[in-house]
Coordinates of C-alpha atoms and ligand atoms in Angstrom, one line a residue:
M232 CA 71.2 -74.2 38.1
R233 CA 74.9 -75.2 38.2
S234 CA 75.7 -78.5 36.7
Y235 CA 77.2 -81.0 39.1
W236 CA 79.9 -81.8 36.6
L237 CA 81.0 -78.2 36.3
E238 CA 81.6 -77.9 40.1
E239 CA 85.2 -79.1 39.7
T240 CA 87.8 -76.4 39.2
A241 CA 88.9 -75.7 35.6
A242 CA 92.5 -75.3 34.7
T243 CA 93.5 -71.9 33.1
L244 CA 94.2 -72.3 29.4
P245 CA 96.5 -70.2 27.2
Q246 CA 94.3 -67.3 25.9
G247 CA 94.6 -66.3 22.2
T248 CA 93.1 -63.2 20.6
I249 CA 90.1 -63.1 18.4
D250 CA 91.9 -61.3 15.6
G251 CA 95.0 -63.5 15.7
E252 CA 95.8 -65.2 12.3
V253 CA 95.4 -69.0 12.5
D254 CA 95.0 -72.0 10.1
V255 CA 91.7 -73.1 11.7
A256 CA 89.3 -71.3 14.0
I257 CA 86.8 -73.4 15.9
V258 CA 83.6 -71.9 17.3
G259 CA 82.4 -73.9 20.3
A260 CA 84.6 -75.3 23.1
G261 CA 82.7 -78.5 23.9
I262 CA 83.6 -82.1 23.2
T263 CA 83.5 -81.5 19.4
G264 CA 85.5 -78.3 19.3
C265 CA 88.1 -79.6 21.8
S266 CA 88.6 -83.0 20.1
C267 CA 88.9 -81.3 16.7
A268 CA 91.4 -78.8 18.2
L269 CA 93.5 -81.5 19.7
A270 CA 93.7 -83.5 16.4
L271 CA 94.5 -80.4 14.4
A272 CA 97.1 -79.1 16.8
E273 CA 98.8 -82.5 16.9
A274 CA 98.9 -82.4 13.1
G275 CA 100.9 -79.2 13.4
L276 CA 98.2 -76.6 12.5
H277 CA 97.7 -73.3 14.3
V278 CA 94.3 -73.5 16.0
L279 CA 92.1 -71.0 17.9
V280 CA 89.0 -72.2 19.8
V281 CA 86.4 -69.5 20.6
D282 CA 83.4 -69.8 22.9
E283 CA 81.0 -67.3 24.4
R284 CA 81.2 -69.4 27.6
R285 CA 84.1 -71.2 29.2
V286 CA 85.3 -74.6 28.0
A287 CA 82.7 -77.4 28.5
E288 CA 80.0 -75.0 29.8
G289 CA 77.6 -75.8 26.9
A290 CA 75.9 -79.3 26.7
S291 CA 79.3 -81.0 27.1
G292 CA 79.4 -80.0 30.8
R293 CA 75.6 -80.3 31.3
N294 CA 74.7 -83.8 30.0
G295 CA 73.9 -87.1 31.6
G296 CA 77.4 -88.5 31.4
F297 CA 76.6 -91.5 29.2
A298 CA 79.1 -92.5 26.5
L299 CA 77.2 -94.9 24.2
R300 CA 78.3 -96.6 21.0
G301 CA 76.2 -96.1 17.9
T302 CA 73.8 -93.2 17.0
A303 CA 70.6 -92.0 18.5
G304 CA 68.7 -94.7 16.5
A305 CA 68.5 -98.4 17.7
Y306 CA 70.9 -100.7 15.7
H307 CA 68.2 -102.7 13.9
E308 CA 66.5 -99.4 12.8
V309 CA 69.8 -98.1 11.5
V310 CA 70.3 -101.3 9.6
A311 CA 66.8 -101.0 8.1
A312 CA 67.4 -97.3 7.1
H313 CA 71.0 -97.4 5.8
G314 CA 71.8 -101.1 5.2
R315 CA 73.8 -103.6 7.2
E316 CA 77.3 -102.6 6.0
R317 CA 76.9 -98.9 6.9
A318 CA 75.3 -99.6 10.2
L319 CA 78.0 -102.0 11.2
A320 CA 80.7 -99.5 10.1
L321 CA 79.0 -96.8 12.2
W322 CA 78.9 -99.0 15.3
Q323 CA 82.5 -100.3 14.9
W324 CA 83.7 -96.7 14.4
T325 CA 82.0 -95.5 17.6
E326 CA 83.4 -98.5 19.5
A327 CA 86.9 -97.6 18.3
E328 CA 86.3 -93.9 19.2
L329 CA 85.1 -95.0 22.7
R330 CA 88.4 -96.8 23.2
A331 CA 90.3 -93.7 22.1
L332 CA 88.2 -91.6 24.4
G333 CA 89.1 -93.9 27.3
G334 CA 92.8 -93.6 26.4
L335 CA 92.7 -89.8 26.5
G336 CA 90.2 -89.2 29.3
G337 CA 91.8 -91.0 32.2
D338 CA 89.5 -91.2 35.2
A339 CA 86.9 -89.1 33.5
V340 CA 85.9 -92.2 31.5
R341 CA 84.8 -95.4 33.3
R342 CA 84.3 -98.3 30.9
L343 CA 81.4 -99.9 32.9
G344 CA 79.1 -100.8 30.0
S345 CA 75.5 -99.5 30.0
L346 CA 72.0 -101.0 30.6
R347 CA 69.2 -100.2 28.1
L348 CA 65.9 -101.1 29.8
A349 CA 62.4 -101.9 28.5
V350 CA 59.4 -100.7 30.5
D351 CA 56.7 -102.8 28.8
G352 CA 56.0 -105.6 26.4
E353 CA 56.3 -103.5 23.3
E354 CA 59.7 -102.0 24.3
R355 CA 60.9 -105.5 25.3
E356 CA 60.1 -106.7 21.7
E357 CA 62.0 -103.7 20.3
L358 CA 65.0 -104.6 22.5
R359 CA 64.8 -108.2 21.4
D360 CA 64.9 -107.1 17.7
E361 CA 67.9 -104.9 18.5
V362 CA 69.9 -107.5 20.4
E363 CA 69.4 -110.1 17.6
A364 CA 70.6 -107.6 15.0
L365 CA 73.6 -106.8 17.1
W366 CA 74.4 -110.5 17.5
A367 CA 73.9 -111.2 13.8
D368 CA 76.6 -108.7 13.0
G369 CA 79.0 -110.0 15.7
L370 CA 78.6 -107.0 18.0
E371 CA 78.9 -107.6 21.8
A372 CA 75.6 -107.4 23.8
D373 CA 74.1 -109.3 26.7
W374 CA 70.3 -110.1 27.0
I375 CA 68.8 -109.8 30.4
D376 CA 65.4 -111.5 30.4
S377 CA 64.2 -110.2 33.8
P378 CA 66.1 -107.5 35.5
T379 CA 66.6 -108.0 39.3
G380 CA 67.2 -106.0 42.5
V381 CA 65.7 -102.5 42.4
L382 CA 64.8 -103.0 38.7
A383 CA 62.6 -106.0 39.3
G384 CA 58.9 -105.4 38.6
R385 CA 59.6 -102.0 36.9
F386 CA 61.4 -103.2 33.8
T387 CA 60.6 -106.1 31.5
A388 CA 64.0 -106.8 29.9
A389 CA 67.4 -105.2 29.2
I390 CA 70.4 -105.2 26.9
R391 CA 73.8 -104.7 28.5
H392 CA 76.1 -102.9 26.1
P393 CA 79.5 -103.9 27.5
T394 CA 81.6 -101.4 25.5
D395 CA 79.9 -98.3 26.8
A396 CA 81.1 -95.9 29.5
A397 CA 80.1 -93.5 32.2
L398 CA 81.8 -90.0 32.1
Q399 CA 82.6 -87.0 34.2
P400 CA 81.9 -85.1 31.0
A401 CA 83.2 -81.7 32.1
R402 CA 86.5 -83.2 33.4
L403 CA 86.9 -85.1 30.1
V404 CA 86.4 -82.0 27.9
R405 CA 88.6 -79.8 30.1
R406 CA 91.3 -82.5 29.8
L407 CA 91.0 -82.6 26.0
A408 CA 91.3 -78.8 26.0
S409 CA 94.4 -78.9 28.2
R410 CA 95.9 -81.5 25.8
A411 CA 95.0 -79.4 22.8
A412 CA 96.6 -76.4 24.5
A413 CA 99.8 -78.4 25.3
A414 CA 99.9 -79.2 21.5
G415 CA 99.7 -75.5 20.7
A416 CA 96.0 -74.6 20.5
A417 CA 94.9 -71.2 21.9
F418 CA 91.5 -70.4 23.4
V419 CA 89.3 -67.3 23.6
E420 CA 86.6 -67.8 26.3
G421 CA 83.7 -65.5 27.0
H422 CA 83.4 -64.1 23.4
R423 CA 80.4 -64.7 21.1
V424 CA 81.4 -64.8 17.4
G425 CA 78.8 -62.5 15.8
A426 CA 80.0 -63.0 12.2
L427 CA 82.4 -65.3 10.4
D428 CA 84.5 -62.4 9.1
E429 CA 85.6 -61.7 12.7
L430 CA 87.8 -64.7 12.4
R431 CA 91.2 -64.6 10.6
A432 CA 91.4 -68.2 9.5
D433 CA 91.6 -70.1 6.3
T434 CA 89.1 -72.6 7.7
V435 CA 86.4 -72.3 10.3
V436 CA 84.7 -75.2 12.1
V437 CA 81.3 -74.5 13.7
A438 CA 80.9 -76.9 16.6
T439 CA 78.0 -75.5 18.5
D440 CA 75.5 -78.5 18.4
G441 CA 72.2 -77.3 19.8
Y442 CA 73.2 -73.7 20.7
P443 CA 72.1 -71.4 17.8
S444 CA 75.4 -69.8 16.5
G445 CA 74.0 -67.6 13.8
L446 CA 77.0 -68.7 11.7
L447 CA 75.5 -71.6 9.6
G448 CA 73.9 -69.8 6.7
E449 CA 71.2 -71.9 5.1
L450 CA 71.6 -74.6 7.7
E451 CA 70.7 -72.3 10.6
G452 CA 67.7 -73.7 12.5
L453 CA 67.7 -77.1 10.8
I454 CA 69.5 -78.7 13.7
V455 CA 66.7 -78.2 16.2
P456 CA 67.6 -76.9 19.7
T457 CA 66.2 -79.2 22.3
R458 CA 66.3 -78.8 26.1
G459 CA 67.3 -81.6 28.5
Q460 CA 67.0 -81.3 32.3
V461 CA 69.0 -83.2 34.9
I462 CA 69.2 -83.6 38.7
A463 CA 71.9 -84.8 41.1
T464 CA 70.9 -86.0 44.5
E465 CA 72.7 -86.1 47.8
P466 CA 75.3 -89.0 48.0
V467 CA 73.7 -92.4 48.8
T468 CA 75.9 -94.7 50.8
E469 CA 74.7 -98.0 49.3
R470 CA 75.7 -98.9 45.8
L471 CA 72.4 -99.3 44.0
F472 CA 73.5 -98.9 40.3
E473 CA 76.8 -100.2 39.0
L474 CA 76.5 -98.8 35.5
P475 CA 74.5 -96.2 33.5
H476 CA 70.8 -97.1 33.0
Y477 CA 68.4 -95.8 30.4
G478 CA 64.9 -96.8 29.4
R479 CA 61.7 -95.6 27.8
H480 CA 63.5 -95.0 24.5
G481 CA 66.0 -92.9 26.3
F482 CA 63.4 -90.6 27.9
D483 CA 64.7 -91.7 31.3
Y484 CA 68.3 -92.1 32.2
W485 CA 70.3 -92.3 35.4
H486 CA 73.4 -93.5 37.0
Q487 CA 75.1 -93.5 40.4
V488 CA 78.3 -91.6 40.3
E489 CA 81.5 -92.4 42.2
D490 CA 80.5 -90.3 45.3
G491 CA 77.2 -92.1 45.5
R492 CA 74.9 -89.4 44.1
I493 CA 72.1 -90.4 41.7
V494 CA 72.3 -88.3 38.5
A495 CA 69.0 -88.6 36.6
G496 CA 67.8 -86.9 33.5
G497 CA 65.1 -86.9 30.9
F498 CA 61.3 -86.7 31.1
R499 CA 61.3 -84.3 28.1
D500 CA 58.1 -86.1 27.1
V501 CA 56.3 -84.5 30.1
S502 CA 55.9 -81.5 27.7
L503 CA 57.6 -82.6 24.4
E504 CA 56.8 -79.5 22.3
R505 CA 57.8 -77.0 24.9
E506 CA 61.2 -78.7 25.3
F507 CA 62.1 -77.8 21.7
T508 CA 63.7 -74.6 22.8
D509 CA 67.2 -73.0 23.3
E510 CA 66.2 -71.5 26.6
E511 CA 68.4 -73.1 29.3
A512 CA 65.8 -73.0 32.0
L513 CA 64.3 -75.5 34.5
T514 CA 60.6 -76.3 34.6
D515 CA 58.6 -77.4 37.6
D516 CA 56.9 -80.3 35.8
V517 CA 60.0 -82.0 34.4
Q518 CA 61.9 -81.4 37.7
A519 CA 59.0 -82.9 39.7
A520 CA 58.9 -85.9 37.3
L521 CA 62.6 -86.5 37.8
E522 CA 62.3 -86.3 41.6
R523 CA 59.3 -88.7 41.6
F524 CA 61.2 -91.1 39.4
V525 CA 64.2 -91.2 41.6
T526 CA 62.1 -91.6 44.8
G527 CA 60.3 -94.6 43.2
L528 CA 63.6 -96.2 42.1
V529 CA 65.4 -95.7 45.4
G530 CA 62.4 -96.3 47.7
R531 CA 62.8 -93.0 49.6
E532 CA 63.0 -89.3 49.1
L533 CA 66.5 -87.9 48.5
R534 CA 67.7 -84.3 48.8
V535 CA 68.4 -82.8 45.4
D536 CA 71.7 -80.9 45.5
H537 CA 72.0 -79.9 41.8
R538 CA 69.6 -79.1 39.1
W539 CA 70.5 -77.9 35.6
A540 CA 69.4 -77.7 32.0
G541 CA 71.3 -77.8 28.7
I542 CA 70.6 -77.7 25.0
F543 CA 71.4 -80.4 22.4
G544 CA 70.8 -80.4 18.6
L545 CA 68.2 -82.8 17.3
V546 CA 68.1 -84.0 13.6
L547 CA 65.1 -85.9 12.3
D548 CA 67.1 -88.7 10.7
F549 CA 69.2 -89.1 13.9
L550 CA 72.5 -88.8 12.0
P551 CA 75.1 -86.2 12.8
V552 CA 75.6 -83.2 10.5
V553 CA 79.3 -83.1 9.6
G554 CA 81.0 -81.6 6.5
P555 CA 81.3 -78.4 4.5
V556 CA 78.5 -75.8 5.0
P557 CA 76.7 -75.3 1.7
G558 CA 77.3 -71.8 0.3
L559 CA 80.0 -70.9 2.8
P560 CA 83.4 -71.8 1.4
G561 CA 86.0 -72.8 4.0
V562 CA 83.3 -73.4 6.7
W563 CA 82.7 -76.8 8.3
V564 CA 80.0 -77.9 10.7
A565 CA 80.0 -80.8 13.2
A566 CA 76.8 -81.0 15.2
G567 CA 73.4 -82.6 15.4
Y568 CA 74.0 -85.7 17.6
S569 CA 70.4 -86.0 18.7
G570 CA 71.4 -86.5 22.4
H571 CA 74.3 -88.8 21.7
G572 CA 77.0 -86.2 21.5
N573 CA 79.5 -87.5 24.0
V574 CA 81.0 -90.1 21.7
L575 CA 79.7 -88.8 18.4
G576 CA 81.0 -85.2 19.2
F577 CA 84.4 -86.5 20.1
A578 CA 84.5 -88.7 17.0
C579 CA 83.0 -86.1 14.6
G580 CA 85.4 -83.4 15.8
R581 CA 88.2 -85.8 14.8
L582 CA 86.6 -86.7 11.5
V583 CA 86.5 -83.0 10.5
A584 CA 90.1 -82.5 11.7
H585 CA 91.3 -85.4 9.6
A586 CA 89.3 -84.2 6.5
I587 CA 90.9 -80.7 6.9
V588 CA 94.4 -82.2 6.7
G589 CA 93.4 -84.2 3.6
D590 CA 92.4 -87.6 5.1
R591 CA 88.7 -87.7 4.4
D592 CA 86.8 -90.7 5.9
P593 CA 84.0 -92.1 3.6
L594 CA 81.7 -92.1 6.7
L595 CA 81.3 -88.4 6.0
D596 CA 79.1 -89.3 3.0
L597 CA 76.4 -90.4 5.5
F598 CA 76.7 -87.1 7.5
E599 CA 76.6 -84.6 4.6
P600 CA 75.0 -81.3 5.8
K601 CA 73.4 -80.6 2.4
R602 CA 70.9 -83.5 3.0
L603 CA 69.1 -81.2 5.4
L604 CA 68.4 -78.8 2.6
G605 CA 66.2 -81.4 0.8
Ligands
LIG932 C1 70.6 -82.4 29.5 C2 71.4 -83.1 28.4 C3 71.8 -84.5 28.6 C4 72.5 -85.1 27.6 N1 72.9 -86.4 27.9 C5 73.8 -87.0 27.0 C6 74.4 -88.2 27.4 O1 74.2 -88.8 28.5 N2 75.2 -88.8 26.4 C7 75.5 -88.2 25.3 O2 76.2 -88.8 24.4 N3 75.0 -87.0 25.0 C8 74.2 -86.4 25.8 N4 73.7 -85.1 25.5 C9 74.1 -84.5 24.3 C10 75.6 -84.0 24.4 O3 75.7 -83.3 25.6 C11 75.8 -83.0 23.3 O4 75.4 -83.5 22.0 C12 77.3 -82.7 23.2 O5 77.8 -82.3 24.5 C13 77.6 -81.6 22.2 O6 78.9 -81.2 22.3 P1 79.4 -80.0 21.4 O7 80.8 -79.8 21.7 O8 79.1 -80.3 19.9 O9 78.5 -78.8 21.8 P2 78.4 -78.0 23.2 O10 79.1 -78.7 24.3 O11 76.9 -77.7 23.3 O12 79.2 -76.7 22.9 C14 78.7 -75.7 22.0 C15 79.3 -74.4 22.5 O13 79.1 -73.5 21.4 C16 79.1 -72.2 22.0 N5 78.6 -71.2 21.0 C17 77.4 -71.3 20.3 N6 77.3 -70.3 19.4 C18 78.5 -69.5 19.6 C19 79.0 -68.4 18.9 N7 78.3 -67.7 17.9 N8 80.2 -67.9 19.4 C20 80.9 -68.5 20.4 N9 80.4 -69.6 21.0 C21 79.2 -70.1 20.6 C22 78.2 -72.4 23.2 O14 78.5 -71.4 24.2 C23 78.6 -73.8 23.7 O15 79.5 -73.7 24.7 C24 72.9 -84.5 26.5 C25 72.6 -83.1 26.3 C26 71.8 -82.5 27.3 C27 71.5 -81.0 27.1

């Protein structure tokens, strides 16, 4: 059940104490909490990051390793829902954050682009609508009319998004944590915050995405815990996939990592309702579907060396939930990335940090937590 990404050794971080007085306490030491801590510590604030696990051991060290621009919705759908100006601002913001992530992440971030695939005629039409909307707004994207090689015959079209990246996500988050520590942030690992009054801070940021924290008052439960499962195979000597691939509306995703392993995840739709859970467990049917899928792609059975599950937070409108928590003065939330938290978590952690130091980005209007209360 150990994530392949978490196999690397983690550096020791300076440990704080839970009752130490700080300017900002952050609950959750994933990509959101660590990017927020780094930005706040660099701005000169005293910061404490608390997690019941160790750094990156939530979804941030258990995900597929895709760093994609945009949100969980396709570009043309976001244009239809929120207007062209806002959609473009969102995409350009995530592209800029991807560049920043590349600058901070070193070899944990490989800017390879990504390949979004269609499995049938209907999905091909959707991809065509999306690529035309991207082009109309001057965003980079390449249309692939008939995918070749091992993809031929299985996929009907693809969009290559050249600005995306493949991550070693645990290495990335641990690196952000080390940078935050070097800037003065302290960490408490292995402690579950049971109530906000345990923390001696003027401001608290709850950065727990899909893991129920019990700290969000009226918002509790409105960011829906959703399970994802992943496998990593034995290393494959031939290079079959140069960049991250995903298809079937993101229900299947895979890439070949640097040591040749195929990391594949998804197939939540084998049992969609059951996968709305915060139980970090593997299930036989999803695991079997992942193995069959990889065997079909590669043309032979591969040994599976790692299997794991993680929980992400789903929001019905596919927009992050970032801002002050209604009814809890001094408490902020940054969560609900609907399976796109690698870039959005990094970016939203920084948005919150900047807002706390008085530089509020108007993008936060779109992410207002109180919209979930109806
Ligand atoms: C299987 C899977 C595949 C995914 N694939 C991708 C992908 O390829 N690309 C992508 O962009 N996104 C992907 N995601 C989503 C992405 O991983 C998450 O959205 C992102 O990592 C969230 O980061 P975070 O820092 O907000 O939260 P997390 O990394 O989940 O960290 C939250 C932390 O909060 C802690 N916590 C909760 N409550 C408390 C408490 N009361 N006290 C102390 N600690 C607490 C937890 O222990 C946890 O460590 C995937 C998610 C999963 C599960």
